[in-house]
Amino acid sequence: MTDNASNTPKANGQGQAMWGGRFSAKPAELMQAINVSIGFDKRLWAQDLAGSRAHARMLMNQGVISSHDGEEILEGLARVEDELLSGTFPFRDEYEDIHMNIEARLRELIGPTAGRLHTARSRNDQVAVDFRLWVRDACDRTVGQLEALQKALLAQAEAYADALMPGFTHLQPAQPVTFGHHLMAYVEMFGRDAGRFRDARVRMNECPLGAAALAGSPFPIDRHQTATALGFDRPTANSLDSVSSRDFALEALSAASITATHLSRLAEEIVLWTTPMFGFIKLTDAFTTGSSIMPQKKNPDAAELVRAKVGRILGSLTTLTVVMKGLPLAYSKDMQEDKVPTFEAFDALELSLLAMAGMIADLTPNTQNMAKAAGAGFSTATDLADWLVRTLNMPFRDAHHVTGSAVKTAEGLGVDLADLSLEQFQAIEPQITNAVYAVLTPAASAASRMSYGGTAPAQVRAQIARWKELLA
Ligand code: ARG
């Protein structure tokens, strides 16, 4: 065995332990480096204070601690809060996480009475309640941001309820729709997204505080009291589950991932629509950037970044799912890794929602270009087929065939369907009359689609009115 292969720690050329590698840190320092979470869980300070206050009041009410001690603790927590709000609170790595940082500071401010706050509590239920409060707030904020985005979409949809544009399938022109109708499709998607956050909130709204380390507490605590004080519907019903579960965060991240997926689709459409080839919309300088080399460029960076954020958000869901997978009950330190992905995902989502609402309000459609494109690609071919069915009582399959021949003729001549003469139509199907021309314009096509949820401007307006009421 060579010296190098030996696994006994020994001095290398620089006089360091071999296993020190590129870290000069001692084991104690490495332990602190991997263990410390204050750098990111400081974001839970407001929730930690809320949980501590509710816990202290309950302990007082139940006679577990004296009112004198309880009042002292509450006053101390108020001073801690002042420091946190004013930015003078000393965050210290040696106290590992937000829970111990706050408790250590409380002790410095009020003395040994601070130690009574942790009666009938563990950091396991403490972090569970803090994180749940944070995720609940994040869900509430997201619902608000989604509604703001929906309102921005509604305003544009109302202004452009009649503006024709091509509807696509396979990104090929399919049938004319209106710009308002297209935007309202996203109002529906974001409405369901908000619903998912609301649903998740209902399920997560149970309070884990009082589960203590894992088995519950021998003190006469009142978990219903703390649950109510913190705005929960009830306490969680199993102490092991209370400290072991993070599915509330997984559910919120799932909802976030679906929302981000919807955002990325709208972002992609903005990217497409702003290209000169489409020329459907314009964004102002507020949401675009220039190129450092190509003076003509106006790049939709904000839309591109929204399109990309889904990677980070879905990545967070994957991260937390893998962290939780296979964890035995109850608490394991693995679960400390729940916070960074969750914070990151909601930061990214919030920014995306705000930027998207901004872009929607900012955009100006080029209704001329859109209307022109709405008529391209024989987009009223289905209307011709439908006319043959309705007026000549043709079976749809035959009508489809006749229409195909008309499209072929028009294509050969390099004209639109509406440009074919009556003789040309009649050469294909003798029963066709002049009345056919009324259905061949994109406007007539869109206006005819009066089925519930269809693209007819009257239907679009009805949906706008419904949503306005829902969001009022
Ligand atoms: N910082 C920890 C976390 O975020 C708090 C819980 C620590 N509990 C423990 N038993 N070490 O998960």
GROMACS .gro file of C-alpha atoms and ligand atoms in nm:
model
  484
    1MET     CA    1   0.000   0.000   0.000
    2THR     CA    2   0.139   0.335  -0.097
    3ASP     CA    3   0.121   0.637   0.127
    4ASN     CA    4  -0.131   0.796  -0.106
    5ALA     CA    5  -0.371   0.503  -0.083
    6SER     CA    6  -0.365   0.502   0.293
    7ASN     CA    7  -0.686   0.624   0.449
    8THR     CA    8  -0.520   0.725   0.770
    9PRO     CA    9  -0.528   1.105   0.797
   10LYS     CA   10  -0.174   1.232   0.775
   11ALA     CA   11   0.013   1.540   0.687
   12ASN     CA   12   0.066   1.617   0.318
   13GLY     CA   13   0.329   1.845   0.174
   14GLN     CA   14   0.153   2.155   0.305
   15GLY     CA   15   0.127   2.009   0.651
   16GLN     CA   16  -0.254   1.956   0.621
   17ALA     CA   17  -0.463   1.649   0.685
   18MET     CA   18  -0.488   1.461   0.354
   19TRP     CA   19  -0.863   1.437   0.374
   20GLY     CA   20  -0.876   1.811   0.406
   21GLY     CA   21  -0.848   1.823   0.028
   22ARG     CA   22  -0.923   2.166  -0.104
   23PHE     CA   23  -1.105   2.250   0.216
   24SER     CA   24  -0.878   2.374   0.484
   25ALA     CA   25  -1.178   2.357   0.716
   26LYS     CA   26  -1.173   2.135   1.022
   27PRO     CA   27  -1.451   1.879   1.073
   28ALA     CA   28  -1.632   2.114   1.311
   29GLU     CA   29  -1.633   2.384   1.046
   30LEU     CA   30  -1.747   2.144   0.778
   31MET     CA   31  -2.026   2.029   1.006
   32GLN     CA   32  -2.136   2.386   1.059
   33ALA     CA   33  -2.114   2.460   0.687
   34ILE     CA   34  -2.342   2.173   0.591
   35ASN     CA   35  -2.575   2.209   0.889
   36VAL     CA   36  -2.634   2.582   0.901
   37SER     CA   37  -2.958   2.707   0.750
   38ILE     CA   38  -2.990   3.061   0.883
   39GLY     CA   39  -2.867   3.194   0.547
   40PHE     CA   40  -3.196   3.089   0.390
   41ASP     CA   41  -3.441   3.013   0.669
   42LYS     CA   42  -3.414   3.370   0.798
   43ARG     CA   43  -3.697   3.425   0.552
   44LEU     CA   44  -3.918   3.247   0.804
   45TRP     CA   45  -3.866   3.501   1.080
   46ALA     CA   46  -4.213   3.652   1.071
   47GLN     CA   47  -4.373   3.306   1.076
   48ASP     CA   48  -4.142   3.194   1.354
   49LEU     CA   49  -4.243   3.492   1.566
   50ALA     CA   50  -4.611   3.432   1.498
   51GLY     CA   51  -4.576   3.068   1.600
   52SER     CA   52  -4.383   3.159   1.916
   53ARG     CA   53  -4.638   3.419   2.018
   54ALA     CA   54  -4.929   3.180   1.973
   55HIS     CA   55  -4.739   2.912   2.164
   56ALA     CA   56  -4.643   3.144   2.451
   57ARG     CA   57  -5.000   3.271   2.492
   58MET     CA   58  -5.134   2.917   2.493
   59LEU     CA   59  -4.878   2.806   2.752
   60MET     CA   60  -4.987   3.101   2.972
   61ASN     CA   61  -5.357   3.032   2.927
   62GLN     CA   62  -5.305   2.668   3.014
   63GLY     CA   63  -5.097   2.752   3.320
   64VAL     CA   64  -4.796   2.569   3.179
   65ILE     CA   65  -4.594   2.887   3.232
   66SER     CA   66  -4.683   3.177   3.465
   67SER     CA   67  -4.842   3.491   3.321
   68HIS     CA   68  -4.543   3.683   3.449
   69ASP     CA   69  -4.304   3.470   3.246
   70GLY     CA   70  -4.540   3.467   2.950
   71GLU     CA   71  -4.567   3.847   2.943
   72GLU     CA   72  -4.193   3.878   2.969
   73ILE     CA   73  -4.150   3.643   2.674
   74LEU     CA   74  -4.407   3.832   2.466
   75GLU     CA   75  -4.240   4.165   2.540
   76GLY     CA   76  -3.905   4.014   2.450
   77LEU     CA   77  -4.045   3.881   2.124
   78ALA     CA   78  -4.174   4.230   2.043
   79ARG     CA   79  -3.820   4.363   2.087
   80VAL     CA   80  -3.685   4.085   1.866
   81GLU     CA   81  -3.942   4.182   1.605
   82ASP     CA   82  -3.834   4.547   1.622
   83GLU     CA   83  -3.477   4.440   1.554
   84LEU     CA   84  -3.584   4.218   1.265
   85LEU     CA   85  -3.796   4.494   1.114
   86SER     CA   86  -3.529   4.759   1.150
   87GLY     CA   87  -3.256   4.531   1.018
   88THR     CA   88  -3.050   4.536   1.341
   89PHE     CA   89  -3.117   4.174   1.439
   90PRO     CA   90  -2.787   3.985   1.463
   91PHE     CA   91  -2.818   3.673   1.245
   92ARG     CA   92  -2.547   3.433   1.358
   93ASP     CA   93  -2.430   3.109   1.197
   94GLU     CA   94  -2.335   2.958   1.531
   95TYR     CA   95  -2.706   2.945   1.616
   96GLU     CA   96  -2.769   2.738   1.306
   97ASP     CA   97  -3.125   2.827   1.211
   98ILE     CA   98  -3.390   3.094   1.251
   99HIS     CA   99  -3.549   2.917   1.548
  100MET     CA  100  -3.233   2.910   1.757
  101ASN     CA  101  -3.124   3.255   1.641
  102ILE     CA  102  -3.447   3.406   1.768
  103GLU     CA  103  -3.443   3.209   2.091
  104ALA     CA  104  -3.078   3.299   2.157
  105ARG     CA  105  -3.151   3.666   2.098
  106LEU     CA  106  -3.455   3.647   2.325
  107ARG     CA  107  -3.235   3.508   2.599
  108GLU     CA  108  -2.988   3.793   2.553
  109LEU     CA  109  -3.272   4.043   2.580
  110ILE     CA  110  -3.477   3.897   2.867
  111GLY     CA  111  -3.254   3.641   3.034
  112PRO     CA  112  -3.322   3.281   3.134
  113THR     CA  113  -3.703   3.314   3.118
  114ALA     CA  114  -3.655   3.286   2.741
  115GLY     CA  115  -3.584   2.918   2.798
  116ARG     CA  116  -3.947   2.860   2.902
  117LEU     CA  117  -4.076   2.937   2.554
  118HIS     CA  118  -3.959   2.601   2.424
  119THR     CA  119  -4.170   2.410   2.679
  120ALA     CA  120  -4.390   2.153   2.498
  121ARG     CA  121  -4.232   2.240   2.166
  122SER     CA  122  -3.954   2.108   1.944
  123ARG     CA  123  -3.784   2.260   1.646
  124ASN     CA  124  -3.952   1.982   1.452
  125ASP     CA  125  -4.305   2.113   1.501
  126GLN     CA  126  -4.172   2.469   1.506
  127VAL     CA  127  -4.024   2.448   1.158
  128ALA     CA  128  -4.327   2.253   1.036
  129VAL     CA  129  -4.563   2.533   1.140
  130ASP     CA  130  -4.332   2.812   1.020
  131PHE     CA  131  -4.289   2.660   0.678
  132ARG     CA  132  -4.657   2.580   0.645
  133LEU     CA  133  -4.742   2.942   0.728
  134TRP     CA  134  -4.492   3.060   0.467
  135VAL     CA  135  -4.628   2.832   0.196
  136ARG     CA  136  -4.985   2.932   0.286
  137ASP     CA  137  -4.892   3.299   0.246
  138ALA     CA  138  -4.719   3.221  -0.082
  139CYS     CA  139  -5.034   3.051  -0.212
  140ASP     CA  140  -5.246   3.350  -0.111
  141ARG     CA  141  -5.006   3.593  -0.277
  142THR     CA  142  -5.001   3.382  -0.592
  143VAL     CA  143  -5.379   3.383  -0.614
  144GLY     CA  144  -5.371   3.763  -0.598
  145GLN     CA  145  -5.104   3.781  -0.868
  146LEU     CA  146  -5.296   3.541  -1.089
  147GLU     CA  147  -5.607   3.752  -1.053
  148ALA     CA  148  -5.413   4.065  -1.143
  149LEU     CA  149  -5.289   3.889  -1.455
  150GLN     CA  150  -5.642   3.778  -1.539
  151LYS     CA  151  -5.762   4.137  -1.507
  152ALA     CA  152  -5.489   4.257  -1.743
  153LEU     CA  153  -5.594   3.990  -1.994
  154LEU     CA  154  -5.961   4.081  -1.952
  155ALA     CA  155  -5.895   4.447  -2.028
  156GLN     CA  156  -5.718   4.360  -2.355
  157ALA     CA  157  -5.976   4.095  -2.441
  158GLU     CA  158  -6.255   4.347  -2.399
  159ALA     CA  159  -6.077   4.606  -2.613
  160TYR     CA  160  -6.015   4.346  -2.886
  161ALA     CA  161  -6.321   4.122  -2.859
  162ASP     CA  162  -6.387   4.170  -3.234
  163ALA     CA  163  -6.029   4.184  -3.360
  164LEU     CA  164  -5.980   3.896  -3.601
  165MET     CA  165  -5.674   3.679  -3.591
  166PRO     CA  166  -5.595   3.334  -3.721
  167GLY     CA  167  -5.668   3.048  -3.487
  168PHE     CA  168  -5.409   2.775  -3.520
  169THR     CA  169  -5.380   2.403  -3.491
  170HIS     CA  170  -5.033   2.256  -3.539
  171LEU     CA  171  -4.934   2.625  -3.560
  172GLN     CA  172  -5.093   2.620  -3.908
  173PRO     CA  173  -5.378   2.864  -3.981
  174ALA     CA  174  -5.698   2.677  -3.897
  175GLN     CA  175  -6.004   2.898  -3.848
  176PRO     CA  176  -6.044   3.268  -3.777
  177VAL     CA  177  -6.083   3.360  -3.411
  178THR     CA  178  -6.070   3.690  -3.229
  179PHE     CA  179  -5.777   3.820  -3.029
  180GLY     CA  180  -6.013   3.863  -2.734
  181HIS     CA  181  -6.110   3.498  -2.757
  182HIS     CA  182  -5.747   3.390  -2.765
  183LEU     CA  183  -5.661   3.595  -2.457
  184MET     CA  184  -5.967   3.463  -2.275
  185ALA     CA  185  -5.832   3.110  -2.318
  186TYR     CA  186  -5.553   3.212  -2.080
  187VAL     CA  187  -5.801   3.371  -1.841
  188GLU     CA  188  -5.956   3.025  -1.809
  189MET     CA  189  -5.618   2.856  -1.754
  190PHE     CA  190  -5.506   3.104  -1.492
  191GLY     CA  191  -5.846   3.075  -1.327
  192ARG     CA  192  -5.793   2.701  -1.282
  193ASP     CA  193  -5.441   2.770  -1.158
  194ALA     CA  194  -5.579   3.001  -0.889
  195GLY     CA  195  -5.828   2.726  -0.804
  196ARG     CA  196  -5.543   2.480  -0.752
  197PHE     CA  197  -5.373   2.715  -0.507
  198ARG     CA  198  -5.702   2.767  -0.323
  199ASP     CA  199  -5.760   2.392  -0.304
  200ALA     CA  200  -5.408   2.330  -0.179
  201ARG     CA  201  -5.459   2.593   0.087
  202VAL     CA  202  -5.770   2.421   0.221
  203ARG     CA  203  -5.578   2.093   0.263
  204MET     CA  204  -5.269   2.251   0.416
  205ASN     CA  205  -5.462   2.462   0.664
  206GLU     CA  206  -5.407   2.236   0.967
  207CYS     CA  207  -5.166   2.331   1.240
  208PRO     CA  208  -4.874   2.098   1.326
  209LEU     CA  209  -4.770   2.299   1.633
  210GLY     CA  210  -4.788   2.089   1.950
  211ALA     CA  211  -4.676   1.768   1.782
  212ALA     CA  212  -4.350   1.853   1.957
  213ALA     CA  213  -4.057   1.633   1.854
  214LEU     CA  214  -4.276   1.357   1.709
  215ALA     CA  215  -4.497   1.200   1.974
  216GLY     CA  216  -4.695   1.490   2.117
  217SER     CA  217  -4.652   1.655   2.455
  218PRO     CA  218  -4.708   1.549   2.816
  219PHE     CA  219  -4.798   1.910   2.906
  220PRO     CA  220  -5.166   2.014   2.912
  221ILE     CA  221  -5.134   2.212   2.589
  222ASP     CA  222  -5.434   2.321   2.383
  223ARG     CA  223  -5.356   2.265   2.018
  224HIS     CA  224  -5.693   2.401   1.908
  225GLN     CA  225  -5.604   2.735   2.065
  226THR     CA  226  -5.275   2.771   1.877
  227ALA     CA  227  -5.435   2.647   1.556
  228THR     CA  228  -5.705   2.915   1.577
  229ALA     CA  229  -5.458   3.186   1.674
  230LEU     CA  230  -5.253   3.114   1.363
  231GLY     CA  231  -5.553   3.109   1.129
  232PHE     CA  232  -5.564   2.732   1.083
  233ASP     CA  233  -5.891   2.544   1.058
  234ARG     CA  234  -5.785   2.281   1.311
  235PRO     CA  235  -5.476   2.109   1.450
  236THR     CA  236  -5.324   1.819   1.254
  237ALA     CA  237  -5.448   1.487   1.389
  238ASN     CA  238  -5.132   1.277   1.400
  239SER     CA  239  -4.814   1.400   1.565
  240LEU     CA  240  -4.583   1.186   1.349
  241ASP     CA  241  -4.747   1.306   1.029
  242SER     CA  242  -4.730   1.666   1.157
  243VAL     CA  243  -4.351   1.676   1.170
  244SER     CA  244  -4.285   1.438   0.879
  245SER     CA  245  -4.498   1.572   0.599
  246ARG     CA  246  -4.419   1.829   0.337
  247ASP     CA  247  -4.683   1.734   0.085
  248PHE     CA  248  -4.841   2.075   0.140
  249ALA     CA  249  -4.529   2.222  -0.018
  250LEU     CA  250  -4.523   1.958  -0.291
  251GLU     CA  251  -4.882   2.040  -0.373
  252ALA     CA  252  -4.809   2.413  -0.387
  253LEU     CA  253  -4.506   2.346  -0.607
  254SER     CA  254  -4.719   2.128  -0.835
  255ALA     CA  255  -4.969   2.410  -0.872
  256ALA     CA  256  -4.676   2.647  -0.930
  257SER     CA  257  -4.535   2.420  -1.200
  258ILE     CA  258  -4.865   2.401  -1.385
  259THR     CA  259  -4.903   2.778  -1.362
  260ALA     CA  260  -4.549   2.825  -1.491
  261THR     CA  261  -4.627   2.590  -1.778
  262HIS     CA  262  -4.924   2.806  -1.874
  263LEU     CA  263  -4.713   3.118  -1.843
  264SER     CA  264  -4.449   2.968  -2.070
  265ARG     CA  265  -4.709   2.905  -2.341
  266LEU     CA  266  -4.834   3.262  -2.333
  267ALA     CA  267  -4.472   3.382  -2.323
  268GLU     CA  268  -4.395   3.175  -2.630
  269GLU     CA  269  -4.691   3.328  -2.812
  270ILE     CA  270  -4.567   3.675  -2.725
  271VAL     CA  271  -4.226   3.583  -2.862
  272LEU     CA  272  -4.385   3.459  -3.184
  273TRP     CA  273  -4.632   3.744  -3.219
  274THR     CA  274  -4.362   4.010  -3.180
  275THR     CA  275  -4.149   3.871  -3.463
  276PRO     CA  276  -4.172   4.071  -3.789
  277MET     CA  277  -4.291   3.750  -3.958
  278PHE     CA  278  -4.604   3.746  -3.744
  279GLY     CA  279  -4.621   4.118  -3.664
  280PHE     CA  280  -4.931   4.063  -3.448
  281ILE     CA  281  -4.832   4.270  -3.146
  282LYS     CA  282  -4.585   4.531  -3.032
  283LEU     CA  283  -4.428   4.565  -2.689
  284THR     CA  284  -4.286   4.896  -2.576
  285ASP     CA  285  -3.929   4.947  -2.459
  286ALA     CA  286  -4.057   4.871  -2.109
  287PHE     CA  287  -4.048   4.497  -2.176
  288THR     CA  288  -3.794   4.465  -2.454
  289THR     CA  289  -3.422   4.520  -2.496
  290GLY     CA  290  -3.209   4.627  -2.788
  291SER     CA  291  -2.914   4.441  -2.930
  292SER     CA  292  -2.563   4.569  -2.870
  293ILE     CA  293  -2.470   4.498  -3.233
  294MET     CA  294  -2.790   4.492  -3.441
  295PRO     CA  295  -2.961   4.831  -3.417
  296GLN     CA  296  -3.289   4.710  -3.568
  297LYS     CA  297  -3.350   4.453  -3.295
  298LYS     CA  298  -3.611   4.469  -3.024
  299ASN     CA  299  -3.594   4.153  -2.824
  300PRO     CA  300  -3.877   4.021  -2.604
  301ASP     CA  301  -3.640   3.924  -2.321
  302ALA     CA  302  -3.902   3.939  -2.049
  303ALA     CA  303  -4.123   3.694  -2.236
  304GLU     CA  304  -3.828   3.466  -2.302
  305LEU     CA  305  -3.734   3.465  -1.935
  306VAL     CA  306  -4.091   3.390  -1.830
  307ARG     CA  307  -4.084   3.106  -2.084
  308ALA     CA  308  -3.768   2.974  -1.918
  309LYS     CA  309  -3.866   3.007  -1.551
  310VAL     CA  310  -4.074   2.693  -1.564
  311GLY     CA  311  -3.743   2.504  -1.563
  312ARG     CA  312  -3.653   2.639  -1.223
  313ILE     CA  313  -4.004   2.594  -1.085
  314LEU     CA  314  -4.057   2.241  -1.207
  315GLY     CA  315  -3.699   2.171  -1.097
  316SER     CA  316  -3.796   2.274  -0.745
  317LEU     CA  317  -4.087   2.032  -0.745
  318THR     CA  318  -3.852   1.757  -0.858
  319THR     CA  319  -3.596   1.853  -0.594
  320LEU     CA  320  -3.839   1.841  -0.305
  321THR     CA  321  -4.004   1.523  -0.429
  322VAL     CA  322  -3.667   1.350  -0.437
  323VAL     CA  323  -3.573   1.491  -0.095
  324MET     CA  324  -3.891   1.343   0.056
  325LYS     CA  325  -3.881   1.013  -0.127
  326GLY     CA  326  -3.797   0.717   0.095
  327LEU     CA  327  -3.766   0.922   0.417
  328PRO     CA  328  -3.865   0.713   0.719
  329LEU     CA  329  -4.090   0.875   0.979
  330ALA     CA  330  -4.058   1.106   1.157
  331TYR     CA  331  -3.834   1.414   1.114
  332SER     CA  332  -3.500   1.382   0.936
  333LYS     CA  333  -3.258   1.664   0.865
  334ASP     CA  334  -3.308   1.597   0.494
  335MET     CA  335  -3.622   1.803   0.532
  336GLN     CA  336  -3.419   2.118   0.592
  337GLU     CA  337  -3.364   2.102   0.214
  338ASP     CA  338  -3.732   2.181   0.160
  339LYS     CA  339  -3.691   2.556   0.187
  340VAL     CA  340  -3.449   2.670  -0.081
  341PRO     CA  341  -3.635   2.508  -0.372
  342THR     CA  342  -3.968   2.632  -0.241
  343PHE     CA  343  -3.848   2.987  -0.190
  344GLU     CA  344  -3.680   2.986  -0.531
  345ALA     CA  345  -3.986   2.853  -0.706
  346PHE     CA  346  -4.221   3.112  -0.558
  347ASP     CA  347  -3.973   3.394  -0.618
  348ALA     CA  348  -3.954   3.291  -0.982
  349LEU     CA  349  -4.328   3.248  -1.010
  350GLU     CA  350  -4.404   3.584  -0.854
  351LEU     CA  351  -4.165   3.761  -1.088
  352SER     CA  352  -4.309   3.575  -1.387
  353LEU     CA  353  -4.667   3.662  -1.298
  354LEU     CA  354  -4.586   4.028  -1.242
  355ALA     CA  355  -4.383   4.051  -1.563
  356MET     CA  356  -4.655   3.876  -1.761
  357ALA     CA  357  -4.927   4.106  -1.628
  358GLY     CA  358  -4.700   4.396  -1.720
  359MET     CA  359  -4.645   4.269  -2.073
  360ILE     CA  360  -5.013   4.201  -2.131
  361ALA     CA  361  -5.102   4.556  -2.030
  362ASP     CA  362  -4.812   4.688  -2.237
  363LEU     CA  363  -4.883   4.513  -2.567
  364THR     CA  364  -5.054   4.677  -2.862
  365PRO     CA  365  -5.200   4.449  -3.127
  366ASN     CA  366  -5.155   4.529  -3.495
  367THR     CA  367  -5.517   4.453  -3.584
  368GLN     CA  368  -5.453   4.499  -3.957
  369ASN     CA  369  -5.180   4.238  -3.971
  370MET     CA  370  -5.381   4.001  -3.758
  371ALA     CA  371  -5.696   4.042  -3.969
  372LYS     CA  372  -5.497   3.987  -4.286
  373ALA     CA  373  -5.344   3.672  -4.147
  374ALA     CA  374  -5.689   3.561  -4.029
  375GLY     CA  375  -5.799   3.522  -4.389
  376ALA     CA  376  -5.484   3.352  -4.511
  377GLY     CA  377  -5.436   2.980  -4.555
  378PHE     CA  378  -5.797   2.916  -4.667
  379SER     CA  379  -5.906   2.964  -4.307
  380THR     CA  380  -6.275   2.977  -4.404
  381ALA     CA  381  -6.271   2.637  -4.576
  382THR     CA  382  -6.466   2.484  -4.286
  383ASP     CA  383  -6.727   2.757  -4.327
  384LEU     CA  384  -6.770   2.660  -4.691
  385ALA     CA  385  -6.814   2.295  -4.596
  386ASP     CA  386  -7.063   2.389  -4.321
  387TRP     CA  387  -7.256   2.604  -4.575
  388LEU     CA  388  -7.281   2.309  -4.813
  389VAL     CA  389  -7.417   2.095  -4.530
  390ARG     CA  390  -7.667   2.356  -4.408
  391THR     CA  391  -7.783   2.498  -4.744
  392LEU     CA  392  -7.757   2.200  -4.976
  393ASN     CA  393  -7.816   1.936  -4.711
  394MET     CA  394  -7.496   1.760  -4.816
  395PRO     CA  395  -7.345   1.496  -4.586
  396PHE     CA  396  -7.042   1.656  -4.413
  397ARG     CA  397  -6.796   1.409  -4.567
  398ASP     CA  398  -6.909   1.504  -4.920
  399ALA     CA  399  -6.900   1.873  -4.830
  400HIS     CA  400  -6.545   1.825  -4.705
  401HIS     CA  401  -6.454   1.674  -5.042
  402VAL     CA  402  -6.616   1.955  -5.246
  403THR     CA  403  -6.440   2.213  -5.029
  404GLY     CA  404  -6.110   2.037  -5.082
  405SER     CA  405  -6.156   2.074  -5.457
  406ALA     CA  406  -6.238   2.444  -5.420
  407VAL     CA  407  -5.924   2.498  -5.209
  408LYS     CA  408  -5.720   2.314  -5.472
  409THR     CA  409  -5.861   2.535  -5.750
  410ALA     CA  410  -5.797   2.855  -5.552
  411GLU     CA  411  -5.447   2.741  -5.459
  412GLY     CA  412  -5.372   2.668  -5.825
  413LEU     CA  413  -5.489   3.017  -5.921
  414GLY     CA  414  -5.306   3.179  -5.632
  415VAL     CA  415  -5.623   3.336  -5.487
  416ASP     CA  416  -5.837   3.307  -5.174
  417LEU     CA  417  -6.160   3.108  -5.163
  418ALA     CA  418  -6.364   3.430  -5.167
  419ASP     CA  419  -6.191   3.529  -5.492
  420LEU     CA  420  -6.324   3.230  -5.688
  421SER     CA  421  -6.602   3.324  -5.929
  422LEU     CA  422  -6.946   3.166  -5.905
  423GLU     CA  423  -6.871   2.982  -6.233
  424GLN     CA  424  -6.556   2.840  -6.080
  425PHE     CA  425  -6.752   2.725  -5.773
  426GLN     CA  426  -7.028   2.579  -5.986
  427ALA     CA  427  -6.776   2.386  -6.193
  428ILE     CA  428  -6.702   2.201  -5.871
  429GLU     CA  429  -7.058   2.184  -5.735
  430PRO     CA  430  -7.339   2.312  -5.961
  431GLN     CA  431  -7.581   2.382  -5.673
  432ILE     CA  432  -7.357   2.650  -5.516
  433THR     CA  433  -7.516   2.997  -5.530
  434ASN     CA  434  -7.404   3.355  -5.473
  435ALA     CA  435  -7.511   3.324  -5.110
  436VAL     CA  436  -7.193   3.129  -5.041
  437TYR     CA  437  -6.981   3.446  -5.040
  438ALA     CA  438  -7.141   3.563  -4.716
  439VAL     CA  439  -6.971   3.288  -4.519
  440LEU     CA  440  -6.629   3.315  -4.678
  441THR     CA  441  -6.500   3.620  -4.492
  442PRO     CA  442  -6.308   3.574  -4.166
  443ALA     CA  443  -6.545   3.815  -3.989
  444ALA     CA  444  -6.850   3.612  -4.090
  445SER     CA  445  -6.670   3.293  -3.995
  446ALA     CA  446  -6.592   3.418  -3.645
  447ALA     CA  447  -6.934   3.577  -3.596
  448SER     CA  448  -7.106   3.252  -3.689
  449ARG     CA  449  -6.942   3.056  -3.408
  450MET     CA  450  -7.209   3.135  -3.153
  451SER     CA  451  -7.196   2.804  -2.966
  452TYR     CA  452  -7.132   2.846  -2.593
  453GLY     CA  453  -6.764   2.926  -2.547
  454GLY     CA  454  -6.719   2.989  -2.920
  455THR     CA  455  -6.523   3.271  -3.081
  456ALA     CA  456  -6.819   3.486  -3.191
  457PRO     CA  457  -6.758   3.833  -3.040
  458ALA     CA  458  -7.095   3.812  -2.863
  459GLN     CA  459  -6.987   3.489  -2.692
  460VAL     CA  460  -6.646   3.632  -2.606
  461ARG     CA  461  -6.815   3.935  -2.449
  462ALA     CA  462  -7.041   3.710  -2.246
  463GLN     CA  463  -6.737   3.529  -2.103
  464ILE     CA  464  -6.562   3.858  -2.032
  465ALA     CA  465  -6.868   3.975  -1.839
  466ARG     CA  466  -6.880   3.649  -1.643
  467TRP     CA  467  -6.513   3.677  -1.545
  468LYS     CA  468  -6.542   4.043  -1.456
  469GLU     CA  469  -6.810   3.949  -1.207
  470LEU     CA  470  -6.607   3.656  -1.071
  471LEU     CA  471  -6.303   3.878  -1.018
  472ALA     CA  472  -6.489   4.180  -0.883
  473ARG     N1  473  -3.346   2.392   1.063
  473ARG     C1  474  -3.423   2.273   1.079
  473ARG     C2  475  -3.505   2.247   0.951
  473ARG     O1  476  -3.520   2.336   0.875
  473ARG     C3  477  -3.515   2.285   1.194
  473ARG     C4  478  -3.555   2.157   1.254
  473ARG     C5  479  -3.438   2.097   1.321
  473ARG     N2  480  -3.475   1.985   1.397
  473ARG     C6  481  -3.385   1.896   1.443
  473ARG     N3  482  -3.430   1.797   1.511
  473ARG     N4  483  -3.258   1.913   1.422
  473ARG     O2  484  -3.554   2.138   0.927
   0.00000   0.00000   0.00000
